[in-house]
CSV table of N, CA and C in Angstrom, one decimal:
chain,number,residue,atom,x,y,z
A,265,MET,N,32.3,-8.2,-22.5
A,265,MET,CA,32.6,-7.9,-23.9
A,265,MET,C,31.3,-7.4,-24.5
A,266,ALA,N,31.3,-6.2,-25.2
A,266,ALA,CA,30.1,-5.6,-25.8
A,266,ALA,C,29.8,-6.3,-27.1
A,267,GLN,N,28.6,-6.7,-27.3
A,267,GLN,CA,28.2,-7.3,-28.5
A,267,GLN,C,27.8,-6.2,-29.5
A,268,SER,N,28.2,-6.3,-30.8
A,268,SER,CA,27.7,-5.4,-31.8
A,268,SER,C,26.3,-5.8,-32.3
A,269,LYS,N,25.6,-4.7,-32.6
A,269,LYS,CA,24.2,-5.0,-33.1
A,269,LYS,C,24.3,-5.6,-34.5
A,270,LYS,N,23.3,-6.4,-34.8
A,270,LYS,CA,23.2,-6.9,-36.1
A,270,LYS,C,22.5,-5.8,-37.0
A,271,GLN,N,22.8,-5.8,-38.2
A,271,GLN,CA,22.2,-4.8,-39.1
A,271,GLN,C,21.4,-5.5,-40.2
A,272,ASN,N,20.2,-4.9,-40.4
A,272,ASN,CA,19.4,-5.3,-41.5
A,272,ASN,C,19.2,-4.1,-42.5
A,273,ILE,N,19.8,-4.2,-43.6
A,273,ILE,CA,19.9,-3.1,-44.6
A,273,ILE,C,19.0,-3.4,-45.7
A,274,ILE,N,18.0,-2.5,-46.0
A,274,ILE,CA,17.1,-2.6,-47.1
A,274,ILE,C,17.4,-1.5,-48.1
A,275,PRO,N,17.8,-1.9,-49.3
A,275,PRO,CA,18.1,-0.8,-50.3
A,275,PRO,C,16.9,-0.1,-50.8
A,276,LYS,N,17.1,1.1,-51.3
A,276,LYS,CA,15.9,1.9,-51.7
A,276,LYS,C,15.1,1.3,-52.8
A,277,GLU,N,15.7,0.4,-53.6
A,277,GLU,CA,14.9,-0.3,-54.6
A,277,GLU,C,13.9,-1.2,-54.0
A,278,GLN,N,14.1,-1.6,-52.8
A,278,GLN,CA,13.1,-2.5,-52.1
A,278,GLN,C,12.3,-1.9,-51.1
A,279,ALA,N,12.4,-0.6,-50.9
A,279,ALA,CA,11.6,0.2,-49.9
A,279,ALA,C,10.2,0.2,-50.4
A,280,VAL,N,9.3,0.1,-49.4
A,280,VAL,CA,7.8,0.2,-49.7
A,280,VAL,C,7.2,1.6,-49.5
A,281,PHE,N,8.1,2.5,-49.3
A,281,PHE,CA,7.6,3.9,-49.1
A,281,PHE,C,8.7,4.8,-49.7
A,282,TRP,N,8.3,6.1,-50.0
A,282,TRP,CA,9.1,7.1,-50.6
A,282,TRP,C,8.6,8.4,-50.2
A,283,MET,N,9.5,9.4,-50.5
A,283,MET,CA,9.2,10.8,-50.2
A,283,MET,C,9.2,11.6,-51.5
A,284,ASP,N,8.1,12.4,-51.6
A,284,ASP,CA,8.1,13.2,-52.9
A,284,ASP,C,8.8,14.6,-52.7
A,285,ARG,N,8.8,15.4,-53.7
A,285,ARG,CA,9.6,16.6,-53.7
A,285,ARG,C,9.0,17.7,-52.7
A,286,ASP,N,7.8,17.4,-52.1
A,286,ASP,CA,7.3,18.3,-51.2
A,286,ASP,C,7.5,17.8,-49.7
A,287,GLY,N,8.1,16.7,-49.6
A,287,GLY,CA,8.4,16.1,-48.2
A,287,GLY,C,7.2,15.3,-47.8
A,288,THR,N,6.3,14.8,-48.7
A,288,THR,CA,5.2,14.0,-48.3
A,288,THR,C,5.6,12.5,-48.5
A,289,TRP,N,5.2,11.7,-47.5
A,289,TRP,CA,5.5,10.3,-47.5
A,289,TRP,C,4.4,9.6,-48.3
A,290,HIS,N,4.8,8.6,-49.1
A,290,HIS,CA,3.8,7.8,-49.8
A,290,HIS,C,4.2,6.3,-49.7
A,291,ASN,N,3.2,5.5,-49.9
A,291,ASN,CA,3.4,4.0,-50.1
A,291,ASN,C,2.5,3.6,-51.3
A,292,GLU,N,2.4,2.3,-51.5
A,292,GLU,CA,1.7,1.9,-52.7
A,292,GLU,C,0.2,2.2,-52.7
A,293,HIS,N,-0.3,2.6,-51.5
A,293,HIS,CA,-1.7,3.0,-51.4
A,293,HIS,C,-2.0,4.5,-51.5
A,294,GLY,N,-0.9,5.3,-51.6
A,294,GLY,CA,-1.0,6.7,-51.7
A,294,GLY,C,-0.3,7.4,-50.6
A,295,LYS,N,-0.7,8.7,-50.3
A,295,LYS,CA,0.0,9.5,-49.3
A,295,LYS,C,-0.3,8.9,-47.9
A,296,LEU,N,0.8,8.9,-47.1
A,296,LEU,CA,0.6,8.6,-45.7
A,296,LEU,C,-0.2,9.7,-45.0
A,297,ALA,N,-1.1,9.4,-44.2
A,297,ALA,CA,-1.9,10.4,-43.6
A,297,ALA,C,-1.9,10.5,-42.1
A,298,HIS,N,-1.5,9.4,-41.4
A,298,HIS,CA,-1.5,9.3,-40.0
A,298,HIS,C,-0.3,10.2,-39.4
A,299,PRO,N,-0.7,11.3,-38.7
A,299,PRO,CA,0.4,12.2,-38.2
A,299,PRO,C,1.5,11.5,-37.3
A,300,LYS,N,1.1,10.5,-36.5
A,300,LYS,CA,2.1,9.9,-35.7
A,300,LYS,C,3.1,9.1,-36.5
A,301,ILE,N,2.6,8.4,-37.6
A,301,ILE,CA,3.5,7.7,-38.5
A,301,ILE,C,4.4,8.6,-39.2
A,302,ILE,N,3.9,9.7,-39.7
A,302,ILE,CA,4.7,10.7,-40.4
A,302,ILE,C,5.7,11.3,-39.5
A,303,LYS,N,5.4,11.6,-38.3
A,303,LYS,CA,6.3,12.2,-37.3
A,303,LYS,C,7.4,11.2,-37.0
A,304,TYR,N,7.1,9.9,-36.8
A,304,TYR,CA,8.0,8.8,-36.6
A,304,TYR,C,9.0,8.7,-37.7
A,305,PHE,N,8.5,8.7,-39.0
A,305,PHE,CA,9.3,8.5,-40.1
A,305,PHE,C,10.3,9.7,-40.2
A,306,ASN,N,9.8,11.0,-40.0
A,306,ASN,CA,10.6,12.1,-40.1
A,306,ASN,C,11.7,12.1,-39.1
A,307,GLN,N,11.4,11.7,-37.9
A,307,GLN,CA,12.4,11.7,-36.8
A,307,GLN,C,13.4,10.6,-37.0
A,308,SER,N,13.1,9.7,-37.8
A,308,SER,CA,14.0,8.5,-38.0
A,308,SER,C,14.9,8.7,-39.2
A,309,ILE,N,14.9,9.9,-39.9
A,309,ILE,CA,15.7,10.1,-41.0
A,309,ILE,C,17.2,10.3,-40.6
A,310,HIS,N,18.0,9.6,-41.3
A,310,HIS,CA,19.5,9.7,-41.2
A,310,HIS,C,20.1,9.7,-42.6
A,311,LYS,N,21.4,10.1,-42.6
A,311,LYS,CA,22.1,10.1,-43.9
A,311,LYS,C,23.5,9.6,-43.8
A,312,ASP,N,23.9,8.8,-44.8
A,312,ASP,CA,25.3,8.4,-44.8
A,312,ASP,C,25.7,8.4,-46.3
A,313,ASP,N,26.8,7.8,-46.6
A,313,ASP,CA,27.3,7.9,-48.0
A,313,ASP,C,26.4,7.3,-49.0
A,314,GLN,N,25.5,6.4,-48.6
A,314,GLN,CA,24.6,5.7,-49.5
A,314,GLN,C,23.3,6.5,-49.8
A,315,GLY,N,23.1,7.5,-48.9
A,315,GLY,CA,21.9,8.4,-49.1
A,315,GLY,C,21.1,8.5,-47.8
A,316,TYR,N,19.8,8.8,-47.9
A,316,TYR,CA,18.9,9.0,-46.8
A,316,TYR,C,18.3,7.6,-46.5
A,317,PHE,N,18.1,7.4,-45.2
A,317,PHE,CA,17.5,6.1,-44.7
A,317,PHE,C,16.7,6.4,-43.4
A,318,LEU,N,15.7,5.5,-43.2
A,318,LEU,CA,15.1,5.5,-41.9
A,318,LEU,C,15.8,4.4,-41.0
A,319,CYS,N,16.0,4.8,-39.8
A,319,CYS,CA,16.7,3.8,-38.9
A,319,CYS,C,15.9,3.6,-37.7
A,320,GLN,N,15.8,2.3,-37.3
A,320,GLN,CA,15.2,1.9,-36.0
A,320,GLN,C,15.9,0.7,-35.5
A,321,THR,N,15.9,0.6,-34.2
A,321,THR,CA,16.5,-0.6,-33.5
A,321,THR,C,15.4,-1.4,-32.8
A,322,MET,N,15.3,-2.6,-33.1
A,322,MET,CA,14.4,-3.5,-32.5
A,322,MET,C,15.2,-4.7,-31.9
A,323,ASN,N,15.1,-4.9,-30.6
A,323,ASN,CA,15.8,-5.9,-29.9
A,323,ASN,C,17.3,-5.6,-30.1
A,324,ASP,N,18.0,-6.5,-30.7
A,324,ASP,CA,19.5,-6.3,-31.0
A,324,ASP,C,19.7,-6.1,-32.5
A,325,VAL,N,18.7,-5.7,-33.2
A,325,VAL,CA,18.8,-5.5,-34.7
A,325,VAL,C,18.6,-4.1,-35.1
A,326,GLU,N,19.6,-3.5,-35.7
A,326,GLU,CA,19.4,-2.1,-36.3
A,326,GLU,C,19.0,-2.3,-37.7
A,327,GLU,N,17.8,-1.7,-38.0
A,327,GLU,CA,17.3,-1.7,-39.4
A,327,GLU,C,17.5,-0.4,-40.1
A,328,LYS,N,18.1,-0.4,-41.3
A,328,LYS,CA,18.2,0.8,-42.1
A,328,LYS,C,17.5,0.6,-43.4
A,329,VAL,N,16.5,1.4,-43.6
A,329,VAL,CA,15.7,1.3,-44.9
A,329,VAL,C,16.0,2.6,-45.7
A,330,TYR,N,16.8,2.4,-46.7
A,330,TYR,CA,17.0,3.5,-47.7
A,330,TYR,C,15.8,3.7,-48.5
A,331,PHE,N,15.4,5.0,-48.8
A,331,PHE,CA,14.2,5.3,-49.5
A,331,PHE,C,14.4,6.3,-50.6
A,332,PRO,N,13.6,6.2,-51.6
A,332,PRO,CA,13.7,7.1,-52.7
A,332,PRO,C,13.1,8.5,-52.3
A,333,TYR,N,13.7,9.6,-52.8
A,333,TYR,CA,13.3,10.9,-52.5
A,333,TYR,C,13.7,11.8,-53.7
A,334,GLN,N,13.0,13.0,-53.7
A,334,GLN,CA,13.4,13.9,-54.8
A,334,GLN,C,14.0,15.1,-54.2
A,335,ASP,N,15.0,15.7,-54.7
A,335,ASP,CA,15.7,16.9,-54.2
A,335,ASP,C,16.4,16.6,-52.9
A,336,THR,N,15.7,16.4,-51.8
A,336,THR,CA,16.2,16.2,-50.5
A,336,THR,C,15.2,15.5,-49.6
A,337,ALA,N,15.6,15.0,-48.5
A,337,ALA,CA,14.6,14.4,-47.5
A,337,ALA,C,14.5,15.3,-46.3
A,338,VAL,N,15.1,16.5,-46.3
A,338,VAL,CA,15.1,17.3,-45.1
A,338,VAL,C,14.4,18.7,-45.5
A,339,PHE,N,13.4,19.0,-44.7
A,339,PHE,CA,12.6,20.2,-45.1
A,339,PHE,C,12.5,21.1,-43.9
A,340,VAL,N,12.4,22.4,-44.1
A,340,VAL,CA,12.0,23.4,-43.1
A,340,VAL,C,10.5,23.3,-43.0
A,341,VAL,N,10.0,23.1,-41.8
A,341,VAL,CA,8.6,23.0,-41.6
A,341,VAL,C,8.0,24.1,-40.8
A,342,ASP,N,8.9,24.9,-40.1
A,342,ASP,CA,8.5,26.0,-39.3
A,342,ASP,C,9.7,26.9,-39.1
A,343,LEU,N,9.4,28.2,-38.7
A,343,LEU,CA,10.5,29.1,-38.4
A,343,LEU,C,10.1,30.0,-37.3
A,344,VAL,N,11.1,30.5,-36.5
A,344,VAL,CA,10.8,31.4,-35.4
A,344,VAL,C,11.8,32.5,-35.5
A,345,LYS,N,11.4,33.8,-35.4
A,345,LYS,CA,12.3,34.9,-35.3
A,345,LYS,C,12.8,35.1,-33.9
A,346,LYS,N,14.1,35.1,-33.7
A,346,LYS,CA,14.7,35.3,-32.4
A,346,LYS,C,15.5,36.6,-32.5
A,347,ASP,N,16.0,37.0,-31.4
A,347,ASP,CA,16.9,38.2,-31.3
A,347,ASP,C,18.1,38.0,-32.2
A,348,THR,N,18.6,36.8,-32.2
A,348,THR,CA,19.9,36.5,-32.9
A,348,THR,C,19.7,36.2,-34.4
A,349,GLY,N,18.4,36.1,-34.9
A,349,GLY,CA,18.2,35.7,-36.3
A,349,GLY,C,16.9,34.9,-36.3
A,350,ILE,N,16.9,34.0,-37.3
A,350,ILE,CA,15.7,33.1,-37.5
A,350,ILE,C,16.2,31.7,-37.3
A,351,GLU,N,15.4,31.0,-36.4
A,351,GLU,CA,15.6,29.5,-36.2
A,351,GLU,C,14.6,28.7,-37.1
A,352,LEU,N,15.2,27.7,-37.7
A,352,LEU,CA,14.4,26.8,-38.6
A,352,LEU,C,14.2,25.5,-37.9
A,353,THR,N,12.9,25.1,-37.9
A,353,THR,CA,12.6,23.7,-37.4
A,353,THR,C,12.5,22.8,-38.7
A,354,LEU,N,13.2,21.7,-38.6
A,354,LEU,CA,13.2,20.8,-39.7
A,354,LEU,C,12.2,19.7,-39.5
A,355,ASN,N,11.9,18.9,-40.5
A,355,ASN,CA,11.0,17.8,-40.4
A,355,ASN,C,11.6,16.7,-39.5
A,356,THR,N,12.9,16.7,-39.3
A,356,THR,CA,13.5,15.7,-38.5
A,356,THR,C,13.5,16.2,-37.0
A,357,LEU,N,12.9,17.3,-36.7
A,357,LEU,CA,12.7,18.0,-35.5
A,357,LEU,C,14.0,18.7,-35.0
A,358,ASP,N,15.1,18.6,-35.8
A,358,ASP,CA,16.3,19.4,-35.5
A,358,ASP,C,16.0,20.9,-35.7
A,359,ILE,N,16.7,21.7,-35.0
A,359,ILE,CA,16.5,23.2,-35.1
A,359,ILE,C,17.9,23.7,-35.5
A,360,ILE,N,17.9,24.5,-36.6
A,360,ILE,CA,19.1,25.1,-37.1
A,360,ILE,C,18.9,26.6,-37.4
A,361,ALA,N,20.0,27.3,-37.4
A,361,ALA,CA,19.9,28.8,-37.7
A,361,ALA,C,19.8,29.0,-39.2
A,362,LEU,N,19.0,30.0,-39.6
A,362,LEU,CA,18.9,30.4,-41.0
A,362,LEU,C,20.3,31.1,-41.4
A,363,ASP,N,20.8,30.6,-42.5
A,363,ASP,CA,22.0,31.2,-43.0
A,363,ASP,C,21.7,31.9,-44.3
A,364,PRO,N,21.4,33.2,-44.3
A,364,PRO,CA,21.0,33.9,-45.5
A,364,PRO,C,21.9,33.7,-46.7
A,365,GLY,N,23.2,33.6,-46.5
A,365,GLY,CA,24.1,33.4,-47.6
A,365,GLY,C,24.0,32.1,-48.3
A,366,ALA,N,23.4,31.1,-47.6
A,366,ALA,CA,23.3,29.7,-48.1
A,366,ALA,C,22.0,29.5,-48.8
A,367,LEU,N,21.2,30.5,-48.9
A,367,LEU,CA,19.9,30.3,-49.6
A,367,LEU,C,20.0,30.4,-51.1
A,368,TYR,N,19.2,29.7,-51.8
A,368,TYR,CA,19.0,29.9,-53.2
A,368,TYR,C,17.6,29.4,-53.7
A,369,ILE,N,17.3,29.9,-54.8
A,369,ILE,CA,16.0,29.6,-55.4
A,369,ILE,C,16.2,28.7,-56.7
A,370,GLU,N,15.5,27.7,-56.8
A,370,GLU,CA,15.5,26.8,-58.0
A,370,GLU,C,14.1,26.3,-58.3
A,371,GLU,N,13.7,26.5,-59.5
A,371,GLU,CA,12.3,26.1,-60.0
A,371,GLU,C,11.3,26.5,-58.9
A,372,ASP,N,11.2,27.8,-58.5
A,372,ASP,CA,10.2,28.3,-57.6
A,372,ASP,C,10.3,27.7,-56.2
A,373,ALA,N,11.3,27.0,-55.9
A,373,ALA,CA,11.5,26.5,-54.5
A,373,ALA,C,12.7,27.1,-53.8
A,374,LEU,N,12.6,27.3,-52.5
A,374,LEU,CA,13.7,27.9,-51.7
A,374,LEU,C,14.4,26.8,-51.0
A,375,PHE,N,15.8,26.8,-51.2
A,375,PHE,CA,16.6,25.8,-50.6
A,375,PHE,C,17.7,26.5,-49.7
A,376,MET,N,18.3,25.8,-48.8
A,376,MET,CA,19.4,26.3,-48.0
A,376,MET,C,20.4,25.1,-47.9
A,377,GLU,N,21.7,25.4,-48.3
A,377,GLU,CA,22.7,24.4,-48.3
A,377,GLU,C,23.4,24.5,-46.9
A,378,THR,N,23.5,23.3,-46.2
A,378,THR,CA,24.2,23.3,-44.9
A,378,THR,C,25.3,22.2,-45.1
A,379,GLU,N,26.1,22.1,-44.1
A,379,GLU,CA,27.2,21.1,-44.2
A,379,GLU,C,26.6,19.7,-44.2
A,380,ALA,N,25.5,19.5,-43.5
A,380,ALA,CA,25.0,18.1,-43.4
A,380,ALA,C,23.9,17.8,-44.4
A,381,HIS,N,23.1,18.8,-44.9
A,381,HIS,CA,22.0,18.5,-45.7
A,381,HIS,C,21.7,19.6,-46.7
A,382,LEU,N,21.1,19.3,-47.8
A,382,LEU,CA,20.4,20.3,-48.6
A,382,LEU,C,19.0,20.4,-48.0
A,383,VAL,N,18.5,21.6,-47.6
A,383,VAL,CA,17.3,21.7,-46.9
A,383,VAL,C,16.3,22.5,-47.8
A,384,LYS,N,15.1,22.0,-47.9
A,384,LYS,CA,14.1,22.7,-48.8
A,384,LYS,C,13.0,23.2,-47.9
A,385,PHE,N,12.5,24.4,-48.2
A,385,PHE,CA,11.4,25.0,-47.4
A,385,PHE,C,10.1,24.5,-47.9
A,386,THR,N,9.2,24.1,-47.0
A,386,THR,CA,7.8,23.7,-47.3
A,386,THR,C,7.0,25.0,-47.6
A,387,GLN,N,5.8,24.8,-48.2
A,387,GLN,CA,5.0,25.9,-48.5
A,387,GLN,C,4.6,26.6,-47.2
A,388,LYS,N,4.4,25.9,-46.1
A,388,LYS,CA,4.0,26.5,-44.8
A,388,LYS,C,5.2,27.4,-44.4
A,389,ALA,N,6.4,26.9,-44.5
A,389,ALA,CA,7.6,27.7,-44.0
A,389,ALA,C,7.8,28.9,-44.9
A,390,LEU,N,7.5,28.7,-46.2
A,390,LEU,CA,7.6,29.9,-47.1
A,390,LEU,C,6.6,31.0,-46.8
A,391,ALA,N,5.4,30.5,-46.4
A,391,ALA,CA,4.4,31.5,-46.0
A,391,ALA,C,4.8,32.3,-44.8
A,392,ARG,N,5.4,31.6,-43.8
A,392,ARG,CA,5.9,32.2,-42.6
A,392,ARG,C,7.1,33.1,-42.9
A,393,MET,N,7.8,32.8,-43.9
A,393,MET,CA,9.0,33.6,-44.3
A,393,MET,C,8.7,34.8,-45.1
A,394,SER,N,7.5,34.9,-45.6
A,394,SER,CA,7.1,35.9,-46.6
A,394,SER,C,7.3,37.3,-46.0
A,395,SER,N,7.1,37.5,-44.7
A,395,SER,CA,7.2,38.8,-44.1
A,395,SER,C,8.7,39.3,-44.1
A,396,PHE,N,9.6,38.4,-44.3
A,396,PHE,CA,11.0,38.8,-44.3
A,396,PHE,C,11.6,38.9,-45.8
A,397,LEU,N,10.7,38.7,-46.8
A,397,LEU,CA,11.1,38.7,-48.1
A,397,LEU,C,10.6,40.0,-48.8
A,398,THR,N,11.5,40.5,-49.7
A,398,THR,CA,11.2,41.7,-50.5
A,398,THR,C,11.7,41.5,-51.9
A,399,GLU,N,10.9,42.0,-52.9
A,399,GLU,CA,11.3,42.0,-54.3
A,399,GLU,C,12.2,43.2,-54.5
A,400,THR,N,13.4,43.0,-55.0
A,400,THR,CA,14.3,44.2,-55.3
A,400,THR,C,14.7,44.1,-56.8
A,401,SER,N,15.4,45.1,-57.2
A,401,SER,CA,15.8,45.2,-58.6
A,401,SER,C,16.8,44.1,-58.9
A,402,GLN,N,17.5,43.5,-57.9
A,402,GLN,CA,18.4,42.4,-58.1
A,402,GLN,C,17.7,41.0,-57.9
A,403,GLY,N,16.5,41.0,-57.5
A,403,GLY,CA,15.7,39.8,-57.3
A,403,GLY,C,15.2,39.7,-55.9
A,404,LEU,N,14.7,38.6,-55.5
A,404,LEU,CA,14.1,38.4,-54.1
A,404,LEU,C,15.2,38.5,-53.1
A,405,ALA,N,14.9,39.3,-52.0
A,405,ALA,CA,15.9,39.5,-50.9
A,405,ALA,C,15.3,39.2,-49.6
A,406,LEU,N,16.1,38.7,-48.7
A,406,LEU,CA,15.8,38.4,-47.3
A,406,LEU,C,16.1,39.6,-46.4
A,407,ASN,N,15.2,40.1,-45.6
A,407,ASN,CA,15.5,41.2,-44.7
A,407,ASN,C,15.4,40.8,-43.3
A,408,ILE,N,16.5,40.8,-42.6
A,408,ILE,CA,16.5,40.5,-41.2
A,408,ILE,C,17.2,41.6,-40.5
A,409,GLY,N,16.4,42.3,-39.7
A,409,GLY,CA,16.9,43.5,-39.0
A,409,GLY,C,17.3,44.6,-40.1
A,410,ARG,N,18.5,45.0,-40.0
A,410,ARG,CA,19.0,46.0,-41.0
A,410,ARG,C,19.8,45.4,-42.1
A,411,THR,N,19.8,44.1,-42.2
A,411,THR,CA,20.5,43.4,-43.2
A,411,THR,C,19.6,42.9,-44.3
A,412,GLN,N,20.0,43.2,-45.6
A,412,GLN,CA,19.2,42.7,-46.7
A,412,GLN,C,20.2,41.8,-47.5
A,413,THR,N,19.8,40.6,-47.8
A,413,THR,CA,20.6,39.6,-48.6
A,413,THR,C,19.8,39.2,-49.8
A,414,VAL,N,20.3,39.4,-51.0
A,414,VAL,CA,19.6,39.0,-52.2
A,414,VAL,C,19.8,37.5,-52.3
A,415,ILE,N,18.8,36.8,-52.6
A,415,ILE,CA,18.8,35.3,-52.7
A,415,ILE,C,19.1,34.9,-54.1
A,416,ARG,N,20.2,34.2,-54.3
A,416,ARG,CA,20.6,33.8,-55.6
A,416,ARG,C,19.7,32.8,-56.3
A,417,GLU,N,19.7,32.8,-57.6
A,417,GLU,CA,18.9,31.8,-58.3
A,417,GLU,C,19.9,30.8,-59.0
A,418,LYS,N,19.5,29.6,-59.0
A,418,LYS,CA,20.3,28.5,-59.6
A,418,LYS,C,19.7,28.2,-61.0
């Protein structure tokens, strides 16, 4: 008979860390700076009906720590042009395809709506994306191959 794991759930009000609107992790001492800790946190991000949380399993206990964040907890950190389009690397290390029709601009930030997450582009990703962007009479547009898509503003 399989035993179910015990769960330890920590609500976001009790979390000792949070993520700012740029995807930077913080605790009471300031910004987290250790790359391995940041990578571990990002890879541990999950989402359910309660919001975003970090999840880890130790022995037979699954710990879920919900954490405060602004806008979203999922960010585009890099992108690669492929023959089929542009692949986006997320802070969670997932790779997804760029969907030009799902892009929008809000308060000088670029977002993409997916079924699973609202994804925000980091400054580094925006810099990498700049070669695909053009200012048009209708606004900022994304150019991939022979296709130009105007990015809507919210």
